[in-house]
Coordinates of C-alpha atoms and ligand atoms in Angstrom, one line a residue:
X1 CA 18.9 34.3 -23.8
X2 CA 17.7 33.5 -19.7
X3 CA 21.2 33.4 -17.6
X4 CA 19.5 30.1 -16.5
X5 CA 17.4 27.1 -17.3
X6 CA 16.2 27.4 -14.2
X7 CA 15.7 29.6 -11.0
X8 CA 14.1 28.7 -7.6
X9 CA 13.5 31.9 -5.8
X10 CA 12.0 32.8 -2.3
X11 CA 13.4 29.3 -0.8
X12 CA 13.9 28.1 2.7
X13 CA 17.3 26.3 1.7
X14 CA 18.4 23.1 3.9
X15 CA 21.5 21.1 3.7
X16 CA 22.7 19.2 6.4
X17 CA 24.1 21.5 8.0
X18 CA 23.3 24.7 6.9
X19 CA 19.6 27.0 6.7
X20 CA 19.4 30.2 5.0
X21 CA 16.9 32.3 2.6
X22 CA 17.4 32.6 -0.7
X23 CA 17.8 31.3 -4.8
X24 CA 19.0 28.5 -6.5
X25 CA 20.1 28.8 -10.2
X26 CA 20.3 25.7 -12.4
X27 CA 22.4 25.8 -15.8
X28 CA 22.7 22.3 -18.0
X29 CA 21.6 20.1 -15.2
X30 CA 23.6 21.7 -12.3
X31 CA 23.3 24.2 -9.2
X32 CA 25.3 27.5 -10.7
X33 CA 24.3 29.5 -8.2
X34 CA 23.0 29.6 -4.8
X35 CA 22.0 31.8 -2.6
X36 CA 21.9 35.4 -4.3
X37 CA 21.2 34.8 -7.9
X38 CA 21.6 37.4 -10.1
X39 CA 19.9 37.3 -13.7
X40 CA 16.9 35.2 -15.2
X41 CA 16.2 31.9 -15.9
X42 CA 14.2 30.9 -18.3
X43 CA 12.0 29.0 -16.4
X44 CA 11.3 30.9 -12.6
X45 CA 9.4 29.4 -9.9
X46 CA 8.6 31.1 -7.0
X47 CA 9.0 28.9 -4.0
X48 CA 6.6 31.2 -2.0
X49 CA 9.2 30.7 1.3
X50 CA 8.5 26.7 1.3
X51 CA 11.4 24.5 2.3
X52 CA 13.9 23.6 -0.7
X53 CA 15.5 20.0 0.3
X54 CA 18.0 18.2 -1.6
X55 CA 16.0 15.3 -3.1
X56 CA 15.9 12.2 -1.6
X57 CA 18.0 8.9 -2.1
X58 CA 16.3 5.7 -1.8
X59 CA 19.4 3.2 -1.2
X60 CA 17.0 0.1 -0.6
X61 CA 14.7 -0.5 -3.0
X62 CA 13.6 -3.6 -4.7
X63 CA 12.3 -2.9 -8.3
X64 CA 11.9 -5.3 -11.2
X65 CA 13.6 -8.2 -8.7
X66 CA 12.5 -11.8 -8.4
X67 CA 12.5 -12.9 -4.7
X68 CA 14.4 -15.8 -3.4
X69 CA 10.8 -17.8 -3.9
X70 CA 10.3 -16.6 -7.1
X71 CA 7.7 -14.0 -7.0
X72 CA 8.0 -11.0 -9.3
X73 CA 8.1 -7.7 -8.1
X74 CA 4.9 -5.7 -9.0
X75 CA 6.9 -2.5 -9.9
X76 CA 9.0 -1.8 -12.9
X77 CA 11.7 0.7 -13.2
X78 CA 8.8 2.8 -15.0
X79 CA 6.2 2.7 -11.8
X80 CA 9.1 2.1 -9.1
X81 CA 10.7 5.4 -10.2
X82 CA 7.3 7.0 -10.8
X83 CA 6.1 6.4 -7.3
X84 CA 9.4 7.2 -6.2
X85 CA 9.8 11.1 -7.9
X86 CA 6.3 12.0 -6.4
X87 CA 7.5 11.1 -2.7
X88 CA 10.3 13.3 -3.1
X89 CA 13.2 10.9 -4.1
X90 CA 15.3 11.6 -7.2
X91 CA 18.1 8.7 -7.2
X92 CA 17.1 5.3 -6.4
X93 CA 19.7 2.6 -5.9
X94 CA 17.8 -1.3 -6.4
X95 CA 19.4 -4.7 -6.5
X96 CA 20.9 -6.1 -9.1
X97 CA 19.8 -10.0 -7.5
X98 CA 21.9 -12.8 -8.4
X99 CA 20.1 -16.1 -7.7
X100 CA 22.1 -19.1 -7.4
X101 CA 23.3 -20.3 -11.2
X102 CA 23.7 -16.8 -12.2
X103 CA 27.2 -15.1 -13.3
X104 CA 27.1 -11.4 -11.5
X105 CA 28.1 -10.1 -15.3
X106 CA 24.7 -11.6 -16.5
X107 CA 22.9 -9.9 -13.5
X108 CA 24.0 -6.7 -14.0
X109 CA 23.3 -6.8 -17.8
X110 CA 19.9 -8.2 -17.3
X111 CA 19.2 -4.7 -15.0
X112 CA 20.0 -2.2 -16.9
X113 CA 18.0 -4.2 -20.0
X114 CA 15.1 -3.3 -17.6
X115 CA 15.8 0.0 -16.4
X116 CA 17.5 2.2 -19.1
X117 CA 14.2 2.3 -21.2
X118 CA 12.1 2.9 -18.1
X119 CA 13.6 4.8 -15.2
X120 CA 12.3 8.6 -15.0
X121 CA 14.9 9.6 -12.3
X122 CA 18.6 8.4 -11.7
X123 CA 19.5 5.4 -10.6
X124 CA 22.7 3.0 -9.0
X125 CA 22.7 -0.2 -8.3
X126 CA 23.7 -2.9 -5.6
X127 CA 24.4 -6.4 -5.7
X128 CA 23.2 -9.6 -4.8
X129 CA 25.6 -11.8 -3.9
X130 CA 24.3 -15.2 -3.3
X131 CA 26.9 -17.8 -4.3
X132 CA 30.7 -16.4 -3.6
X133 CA 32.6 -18.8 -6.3
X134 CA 35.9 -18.4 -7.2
X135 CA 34.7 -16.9 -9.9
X136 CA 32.5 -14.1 -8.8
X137 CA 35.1 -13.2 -6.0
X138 CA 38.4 -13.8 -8.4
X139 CA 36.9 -11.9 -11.3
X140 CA 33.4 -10.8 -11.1
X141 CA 33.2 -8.5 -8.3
X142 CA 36.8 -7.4 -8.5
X143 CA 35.8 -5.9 -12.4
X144 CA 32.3 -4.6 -11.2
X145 CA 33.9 -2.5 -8.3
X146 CA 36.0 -1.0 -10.5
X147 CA 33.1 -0.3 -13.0
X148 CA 30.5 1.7 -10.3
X149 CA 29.0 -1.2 -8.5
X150 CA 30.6 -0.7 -4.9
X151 CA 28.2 -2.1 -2.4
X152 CA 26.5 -5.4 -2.4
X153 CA 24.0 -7.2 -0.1
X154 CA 24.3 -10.9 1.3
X155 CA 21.8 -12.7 3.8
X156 CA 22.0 -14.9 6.7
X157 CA 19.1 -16.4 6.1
X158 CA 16.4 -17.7 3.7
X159 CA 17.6 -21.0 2.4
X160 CA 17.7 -19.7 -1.6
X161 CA 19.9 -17.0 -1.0
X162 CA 21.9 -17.1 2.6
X163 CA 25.7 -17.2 2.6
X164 CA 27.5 -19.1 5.6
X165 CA 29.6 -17.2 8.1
X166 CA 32.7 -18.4 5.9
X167 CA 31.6 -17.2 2.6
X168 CA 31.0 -13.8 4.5
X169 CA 34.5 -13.3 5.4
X170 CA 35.7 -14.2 2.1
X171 CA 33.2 -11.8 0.8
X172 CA 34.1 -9.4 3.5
X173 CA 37.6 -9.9 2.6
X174 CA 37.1 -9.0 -0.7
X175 CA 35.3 -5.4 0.5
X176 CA 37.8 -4.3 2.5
X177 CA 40.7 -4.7 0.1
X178 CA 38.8 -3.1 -2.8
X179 CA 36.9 -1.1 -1.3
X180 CA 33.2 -2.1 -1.1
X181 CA 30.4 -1.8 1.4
X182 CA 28.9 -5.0 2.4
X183 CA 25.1 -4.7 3.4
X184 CA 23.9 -7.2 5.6
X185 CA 20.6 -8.7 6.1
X186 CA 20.9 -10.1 9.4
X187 CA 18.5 -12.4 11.1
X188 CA 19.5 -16.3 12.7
X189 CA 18.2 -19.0 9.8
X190 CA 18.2 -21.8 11.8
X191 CA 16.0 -20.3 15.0
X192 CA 13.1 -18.8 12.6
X193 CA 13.3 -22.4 10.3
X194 CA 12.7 -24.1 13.6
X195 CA 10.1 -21.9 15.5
X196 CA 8.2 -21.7 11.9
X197 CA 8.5 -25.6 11.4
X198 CA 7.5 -26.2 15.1
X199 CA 4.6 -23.2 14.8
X200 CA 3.5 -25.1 11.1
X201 CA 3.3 -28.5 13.0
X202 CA 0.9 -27.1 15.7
X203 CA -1.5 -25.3 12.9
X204 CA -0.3 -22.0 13.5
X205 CA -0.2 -20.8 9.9
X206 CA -2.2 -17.3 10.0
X207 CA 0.4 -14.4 8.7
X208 CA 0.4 -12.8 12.5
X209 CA 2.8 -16.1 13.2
X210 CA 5.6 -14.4 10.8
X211 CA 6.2 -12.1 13.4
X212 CA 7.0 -15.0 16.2
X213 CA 9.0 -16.8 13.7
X214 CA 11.2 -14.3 12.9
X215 CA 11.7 -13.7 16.8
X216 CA 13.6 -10.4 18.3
X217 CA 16.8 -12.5 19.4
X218 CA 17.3 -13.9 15.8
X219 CA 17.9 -10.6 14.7
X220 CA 19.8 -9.7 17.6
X221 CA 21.9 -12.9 17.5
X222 CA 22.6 -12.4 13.6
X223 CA 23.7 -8.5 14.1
X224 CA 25.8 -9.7 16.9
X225 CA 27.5 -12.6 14.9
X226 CA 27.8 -9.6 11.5
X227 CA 29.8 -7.1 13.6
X228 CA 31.8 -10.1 14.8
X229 CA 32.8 -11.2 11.1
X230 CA 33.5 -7.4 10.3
X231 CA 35.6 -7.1 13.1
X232 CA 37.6 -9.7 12.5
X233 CA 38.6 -8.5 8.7
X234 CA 38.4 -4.9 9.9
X235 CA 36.2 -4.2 6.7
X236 CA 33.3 -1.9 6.8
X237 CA 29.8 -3.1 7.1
X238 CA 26.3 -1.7 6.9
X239 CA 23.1 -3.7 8.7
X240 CA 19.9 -3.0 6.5
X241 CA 16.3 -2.5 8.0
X242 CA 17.3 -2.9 11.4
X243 CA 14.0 -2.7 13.7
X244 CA 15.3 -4.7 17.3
X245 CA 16.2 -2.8 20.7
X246 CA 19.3 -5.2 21.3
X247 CA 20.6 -5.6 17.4
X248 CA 20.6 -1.5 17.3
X249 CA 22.5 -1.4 20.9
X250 CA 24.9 -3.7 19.4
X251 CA 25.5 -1.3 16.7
X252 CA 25.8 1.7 19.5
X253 CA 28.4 -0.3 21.1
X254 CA 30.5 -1.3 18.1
X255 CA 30.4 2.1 17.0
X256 CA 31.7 2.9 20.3
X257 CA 34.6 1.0 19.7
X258 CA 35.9 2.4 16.7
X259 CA 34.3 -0.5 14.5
X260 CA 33.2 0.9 11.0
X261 CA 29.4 -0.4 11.5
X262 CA 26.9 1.6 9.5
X263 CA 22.9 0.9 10.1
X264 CA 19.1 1.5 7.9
X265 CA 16.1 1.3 9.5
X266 CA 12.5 1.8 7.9
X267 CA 9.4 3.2 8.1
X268 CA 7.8 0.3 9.1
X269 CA 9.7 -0.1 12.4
X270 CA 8.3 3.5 13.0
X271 CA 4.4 3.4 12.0
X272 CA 3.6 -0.8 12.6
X273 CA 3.4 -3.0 14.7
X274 CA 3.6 -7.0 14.8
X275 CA -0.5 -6.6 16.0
X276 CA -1.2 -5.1 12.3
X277 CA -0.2 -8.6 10.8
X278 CA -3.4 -9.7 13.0
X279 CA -6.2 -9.9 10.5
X280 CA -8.6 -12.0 9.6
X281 CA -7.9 -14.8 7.3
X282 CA -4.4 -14.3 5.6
X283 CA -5.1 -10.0 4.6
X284 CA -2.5 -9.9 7.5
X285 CA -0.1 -10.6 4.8
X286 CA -0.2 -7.3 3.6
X287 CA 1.9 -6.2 6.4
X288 CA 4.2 -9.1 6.2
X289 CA 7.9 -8.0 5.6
X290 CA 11.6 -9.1 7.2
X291 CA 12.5 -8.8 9.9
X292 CA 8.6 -7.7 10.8
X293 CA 7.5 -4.9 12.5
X294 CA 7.8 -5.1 16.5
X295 CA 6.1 -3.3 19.3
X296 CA 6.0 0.1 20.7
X297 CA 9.1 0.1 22.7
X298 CA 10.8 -1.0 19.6
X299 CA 9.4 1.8 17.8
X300 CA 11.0 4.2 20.6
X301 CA 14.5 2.4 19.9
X302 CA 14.2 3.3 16.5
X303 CA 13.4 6.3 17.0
X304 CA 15.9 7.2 19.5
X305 CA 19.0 6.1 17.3
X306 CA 17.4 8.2 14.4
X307 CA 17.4 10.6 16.8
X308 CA 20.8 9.9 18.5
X309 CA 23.0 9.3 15.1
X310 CA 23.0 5.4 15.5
X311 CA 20.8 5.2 12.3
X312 CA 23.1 6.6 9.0
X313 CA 20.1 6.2 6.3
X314 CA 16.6 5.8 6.6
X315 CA 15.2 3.7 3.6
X316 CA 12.0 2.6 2.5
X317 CA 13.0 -1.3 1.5
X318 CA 10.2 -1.1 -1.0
X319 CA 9.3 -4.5 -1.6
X320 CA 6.4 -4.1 -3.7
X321 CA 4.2 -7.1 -3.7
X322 CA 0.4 -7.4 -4.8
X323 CA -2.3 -8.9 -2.5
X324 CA -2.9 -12.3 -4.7
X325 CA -1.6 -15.7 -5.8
X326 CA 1.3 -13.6 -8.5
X327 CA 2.8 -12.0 -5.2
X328 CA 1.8 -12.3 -1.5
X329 CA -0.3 -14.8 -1.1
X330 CA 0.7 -17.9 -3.9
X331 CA -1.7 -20.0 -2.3
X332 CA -4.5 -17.8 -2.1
X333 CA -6.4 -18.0 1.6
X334 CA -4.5 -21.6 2.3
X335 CA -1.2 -19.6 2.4
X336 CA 0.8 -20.5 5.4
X337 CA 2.9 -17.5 6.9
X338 CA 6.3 -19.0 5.7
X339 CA 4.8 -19.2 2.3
X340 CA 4.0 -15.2 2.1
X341 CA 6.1 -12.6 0.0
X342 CA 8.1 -10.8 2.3
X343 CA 7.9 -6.8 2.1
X344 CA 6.2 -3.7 2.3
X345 CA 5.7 -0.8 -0.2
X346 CA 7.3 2.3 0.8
X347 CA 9.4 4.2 -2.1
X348 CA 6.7 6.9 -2.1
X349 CA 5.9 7.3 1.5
X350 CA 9.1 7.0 3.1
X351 CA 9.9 10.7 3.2
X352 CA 6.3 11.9 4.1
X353 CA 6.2 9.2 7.0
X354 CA 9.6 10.4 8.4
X355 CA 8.9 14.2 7.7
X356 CA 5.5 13.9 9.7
X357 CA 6.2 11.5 12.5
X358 CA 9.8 13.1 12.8
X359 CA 9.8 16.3 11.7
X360 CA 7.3 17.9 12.8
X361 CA 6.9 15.9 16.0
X362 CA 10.5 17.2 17.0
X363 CA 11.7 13.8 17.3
X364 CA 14.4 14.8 14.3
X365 CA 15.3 18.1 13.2
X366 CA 15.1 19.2 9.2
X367 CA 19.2 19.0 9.4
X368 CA 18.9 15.6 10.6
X369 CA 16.0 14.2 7.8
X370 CA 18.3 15.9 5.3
X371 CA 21.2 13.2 6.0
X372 CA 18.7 10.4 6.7
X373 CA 16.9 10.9 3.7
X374 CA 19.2 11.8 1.6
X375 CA 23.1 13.2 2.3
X376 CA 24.2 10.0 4.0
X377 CA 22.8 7.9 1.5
X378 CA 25.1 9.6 -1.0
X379 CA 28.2 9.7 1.0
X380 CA 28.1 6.2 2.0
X381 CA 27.7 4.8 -1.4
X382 CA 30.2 6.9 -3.4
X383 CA 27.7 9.4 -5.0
X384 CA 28.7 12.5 -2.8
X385 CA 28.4 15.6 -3.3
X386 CA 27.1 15.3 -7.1
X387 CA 24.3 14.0 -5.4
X388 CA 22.9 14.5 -1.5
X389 CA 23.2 18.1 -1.3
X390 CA 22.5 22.0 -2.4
X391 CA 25.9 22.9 -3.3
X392 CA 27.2 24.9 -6.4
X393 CA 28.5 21.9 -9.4
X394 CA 26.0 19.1 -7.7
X395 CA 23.4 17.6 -9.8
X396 CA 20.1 20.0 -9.6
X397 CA 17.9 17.2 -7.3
X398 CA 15.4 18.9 -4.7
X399 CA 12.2 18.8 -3.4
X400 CA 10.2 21.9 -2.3
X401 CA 8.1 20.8 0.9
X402 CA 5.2 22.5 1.6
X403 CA 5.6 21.7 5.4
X404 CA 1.6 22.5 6.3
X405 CA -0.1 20.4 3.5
X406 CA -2.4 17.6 5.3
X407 CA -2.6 14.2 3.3
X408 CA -4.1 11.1 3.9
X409 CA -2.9 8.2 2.4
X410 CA -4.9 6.4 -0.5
X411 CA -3.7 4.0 -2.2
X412 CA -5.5 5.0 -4.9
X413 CA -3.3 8.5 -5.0
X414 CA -0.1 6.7 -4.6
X415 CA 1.6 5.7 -8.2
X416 CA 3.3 2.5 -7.2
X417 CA 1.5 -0.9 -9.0
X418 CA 0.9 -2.4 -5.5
X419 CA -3.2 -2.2 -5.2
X420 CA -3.2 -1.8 -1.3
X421 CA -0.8 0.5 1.1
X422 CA -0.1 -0.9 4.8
X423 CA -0.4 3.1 5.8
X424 CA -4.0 3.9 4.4
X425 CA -6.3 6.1 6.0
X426 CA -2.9 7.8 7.6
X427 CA -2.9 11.3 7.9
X428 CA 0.1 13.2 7.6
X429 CA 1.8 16.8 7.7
X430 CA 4.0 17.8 5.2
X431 CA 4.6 17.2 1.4
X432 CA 7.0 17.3 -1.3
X433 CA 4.8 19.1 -3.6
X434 CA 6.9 19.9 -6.7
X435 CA 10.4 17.6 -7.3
X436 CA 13.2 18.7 -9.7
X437 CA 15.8 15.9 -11.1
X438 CA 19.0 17.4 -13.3
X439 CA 16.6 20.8 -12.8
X440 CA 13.9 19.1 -14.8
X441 CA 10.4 19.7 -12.4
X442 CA 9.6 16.2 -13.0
X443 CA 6.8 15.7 -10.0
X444 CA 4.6 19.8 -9.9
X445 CA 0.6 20.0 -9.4
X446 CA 0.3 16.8 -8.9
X447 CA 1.1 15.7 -12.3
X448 CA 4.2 13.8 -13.9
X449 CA 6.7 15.5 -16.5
X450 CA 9.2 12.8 -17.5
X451 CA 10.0 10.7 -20.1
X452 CA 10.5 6.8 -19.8
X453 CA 14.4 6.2 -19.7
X454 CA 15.1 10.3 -19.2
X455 CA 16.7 8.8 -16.0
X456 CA 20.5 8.2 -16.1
X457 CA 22.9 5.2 -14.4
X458 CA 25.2 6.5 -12.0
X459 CA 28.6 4.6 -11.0
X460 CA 29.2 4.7 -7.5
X461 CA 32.8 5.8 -6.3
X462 CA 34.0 3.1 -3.5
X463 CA 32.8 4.8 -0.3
X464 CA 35.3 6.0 1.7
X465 CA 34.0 4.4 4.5
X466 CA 36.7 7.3 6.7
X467 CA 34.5 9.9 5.4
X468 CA 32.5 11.6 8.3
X469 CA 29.0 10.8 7.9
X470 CA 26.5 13.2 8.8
X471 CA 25.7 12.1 12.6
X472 CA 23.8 13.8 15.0
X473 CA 25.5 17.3 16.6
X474 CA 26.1 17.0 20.1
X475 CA 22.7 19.7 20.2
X476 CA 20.5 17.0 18.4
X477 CA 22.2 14.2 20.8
X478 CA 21.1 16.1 24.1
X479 CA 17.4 16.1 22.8
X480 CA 17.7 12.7 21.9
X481 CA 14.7 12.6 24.5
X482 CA 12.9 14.4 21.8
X483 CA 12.1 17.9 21.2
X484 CA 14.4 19.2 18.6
X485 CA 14.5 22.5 18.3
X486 CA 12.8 24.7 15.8
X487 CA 14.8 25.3 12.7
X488 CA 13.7 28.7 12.0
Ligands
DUC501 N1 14.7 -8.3 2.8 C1 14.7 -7.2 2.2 O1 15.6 -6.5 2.1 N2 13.5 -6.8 1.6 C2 12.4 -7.6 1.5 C3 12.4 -8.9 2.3 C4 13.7 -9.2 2.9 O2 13.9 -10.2 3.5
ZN502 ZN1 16.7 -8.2 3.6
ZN503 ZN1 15.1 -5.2 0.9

């Protein structure tokens, strides 16, 4: 009889905040020991002195999710957590949408019909929150907190789903006194209806005209007027795939002042720009999400507040569209840019993209893609430390990253349902090669080893939104000109 299930040995072991050589044991589903580990396990892989990660949390994902305009996702919760285990993520944490008509109760059951049959790796869930009746704030979200669902998402704009600024106190309210996180989606709904109706009128319709709808100043306007509303309740908030210069100062400042203001960015406001929406015909759709990609020097904002500790969690918002009339384009080649679905895949190549453009550029160290890609994710929405870290007791989730393997991207080697990725042709450094969930190697060679519904619902604590984040040391601040510094 092996001591354990499972034993990792000759690993490069990084937390975030620690980095040493050594073993990890794995008993039932857990880390039992770390560091020296004495006996056998039953199963032993040699890690050959590759980097051992805790594995990642994907905290914005869309999976299985109509959008406001009705279009189905093109991922269930068997391909969305599929594509998701072979990028190096073990916990994903979708929506749970309400649309307008829907009790939250109804919602909720209608998700886990969906993913409990289908999910190889665990999984949390947000809300929706589109229409703040009596109801939903009097009894709905009052139970569901108490049951695991801590954090929900509201919009500012899109005219299916967008809550006024009073139904976000009220729903900010709420948050505060039970503790909840409210995630914002934060862009101005009047200024992109009436650049897109005035852009329309004039015969600007190709997809390229998203990206001047949804102007920089509508998302700075909305941030501004979020942090305002969270201020004046005093209740925590978190702005989701942030991607302007001004909207992420804003955050900077309120930080600044005490405010508990949390922020996401995205791959895409690192890798694209609005000049890849600029295609021929509508194929720019492909590259069509909210708010859309920017320019370079909003790239280098990004990049300096994941760099600087302004960004808590780097996401993928996998939005998983297909390129024809049952997702982004519903009118086919006649489909005007405000009629495109909205949003990128990404639940696969978010860690790569960040490990290769940050990583080893030495824009981030490994400490600081650890809490972006994973640890922060986990504190902020309750699930820390069983998940989010290498620790003895916490759930058995890493990724070994073999840190030289070259890969570019093909769609056709991803394992998401999309049929196109905005990053093909991309080469990168760096790889999560073999991926362990509850210290089953679900992801090794290349090949999948999980069963359909082997992953498990977690309930989410409420985040203590007191609890320190992992933020950039003062040593990762002073480089925030880049250049971190080598880890080993
Ligand atoms: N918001 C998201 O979070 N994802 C896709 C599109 C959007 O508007
Ligand atoms: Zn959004
Ligand atoms: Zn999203």
């Amino acid at each position: 009889m092996s001591d354990y299930d499972l034993v990792i040995r000759n690993a490069r072991i990084v937390t975030e905040d620690r980095a040493f050589d050594g073993a990890i044991g794995i008993k039932d589903g857990k880390i039992a020991a770390l560091g020296t580990v004495e006996g056998d396990g039953a199963r032993e892989i040699d890690a050959g002195g590759k980097f051992v990660l805790p594995g990642g949390i994907d905290s914005h994902v869309h999976v299985e999710q109509k959008s406001g305009m009705g279009v189905m996702c093109a991922d269930d919760f068997h391909s969305g957590t599929v594509s998701a285990a072979f990028g190096g993520t073990t916990t994903i944490i979708p929506f749970a949408a309400q649309h307008r008509g829907m009790s939250l109760r109804q919602v909720v059951n209608d998700y886990h019909a969906c993913a409990t049959p289908k999910a190889v790796i665990d999984y949390a869930f947000h809300l929706i929150v589109t229409n703040p009746s009596p109801q939903a704030l009097g009894q709905e979200l009052p139970a569901l907190i108490r049951e695991g669902y801590t954090s929900f998402k509201i919009y500012m704009t899109y005219d299916a789903m967008k809550v006024s600024d009073y139904q976000m106190l009220d729903i900010l309210a709420l948050a505060r006194r039970d503790g909840a996180l409210v995630m914002v989606h934060a862009e101005n709904h009047d200024m992109i209806a009436w650049l897109a109706h005035h852009l329309v009128e004039q015969g600007h319709v190709a997809p390229k005209f998203h990206a001047i709808a949804h102007a920089r100043v509508a998302e700075a306007e909305a941030t501004n007027r979020a942090v305002s509303l969270a201020r004046l309740v005093d209740a925590p908030m978190l702005l989701v795939h942030m991607s302007e210069i001004e909207a992420i100062e804003t955050v900077r400042q309120a930080r600044a002042k005490g405010l508990k203001i949390f922020a996401e960015t995205c791959p895409q406001y690192i890798t694209l720009t609005a000049d890849d929406l600029d295609k021929p015909g509508v194929e720019g759709a492909m590259w069509c999400c909210s708010p859309p990609p920017r320019d370079a020097a909003g790239q280098e904002a990004v990049w300096a507040g994941l760099s600087d500790g302004t960004f808590d969690v780097f996401s993928s918002d996998h939005a998983p569209y297909q390129f024809n009339a049952g997702g982004k384009i519903p009118k086919g080649d006649k489909t005007t840019f405000k009629e495109m679905a909205n949003g990128l895949p990404g639940v696969e190549l978010r860690l790569p993209l960040l490990f290769s453009e940050g990583v080893q550029t030495g824009r981030i160290d490994l400490h600081r893609f650890v809490q972006l890609s994973s640890t922060n994710h986990a504190k902020l929405y309750g699930l820390y430390p069983r998940k989010g870290t290498i620790a003895v007791g916490s759930d058995a989730d890493l990724a070994i990253w073999d840190d030289k393997k070259d890969v570019t991207v093909r769609w056709a080697d991803l394992h998401d349902n999309v049929g196109y990725s905005p990053y093909e042709g991309r080469r990168l450094t760096g790889w999560p090669v073999t991926v362990i969930s509850r210290g089953r190697v679900v992801v090794e060679n290349g090949t999948l080893n999980a069963e359909k519904g082997s992953g498990q619902f977690l309930k989410c604590d409420t985040p203590d939104a007191s609890r320190p984040l992992g933020r950039a040391t003062p040593e990762m601040t002073k480089m925030a000109g880049f250049g971190a510094r080598p880890l080993f």
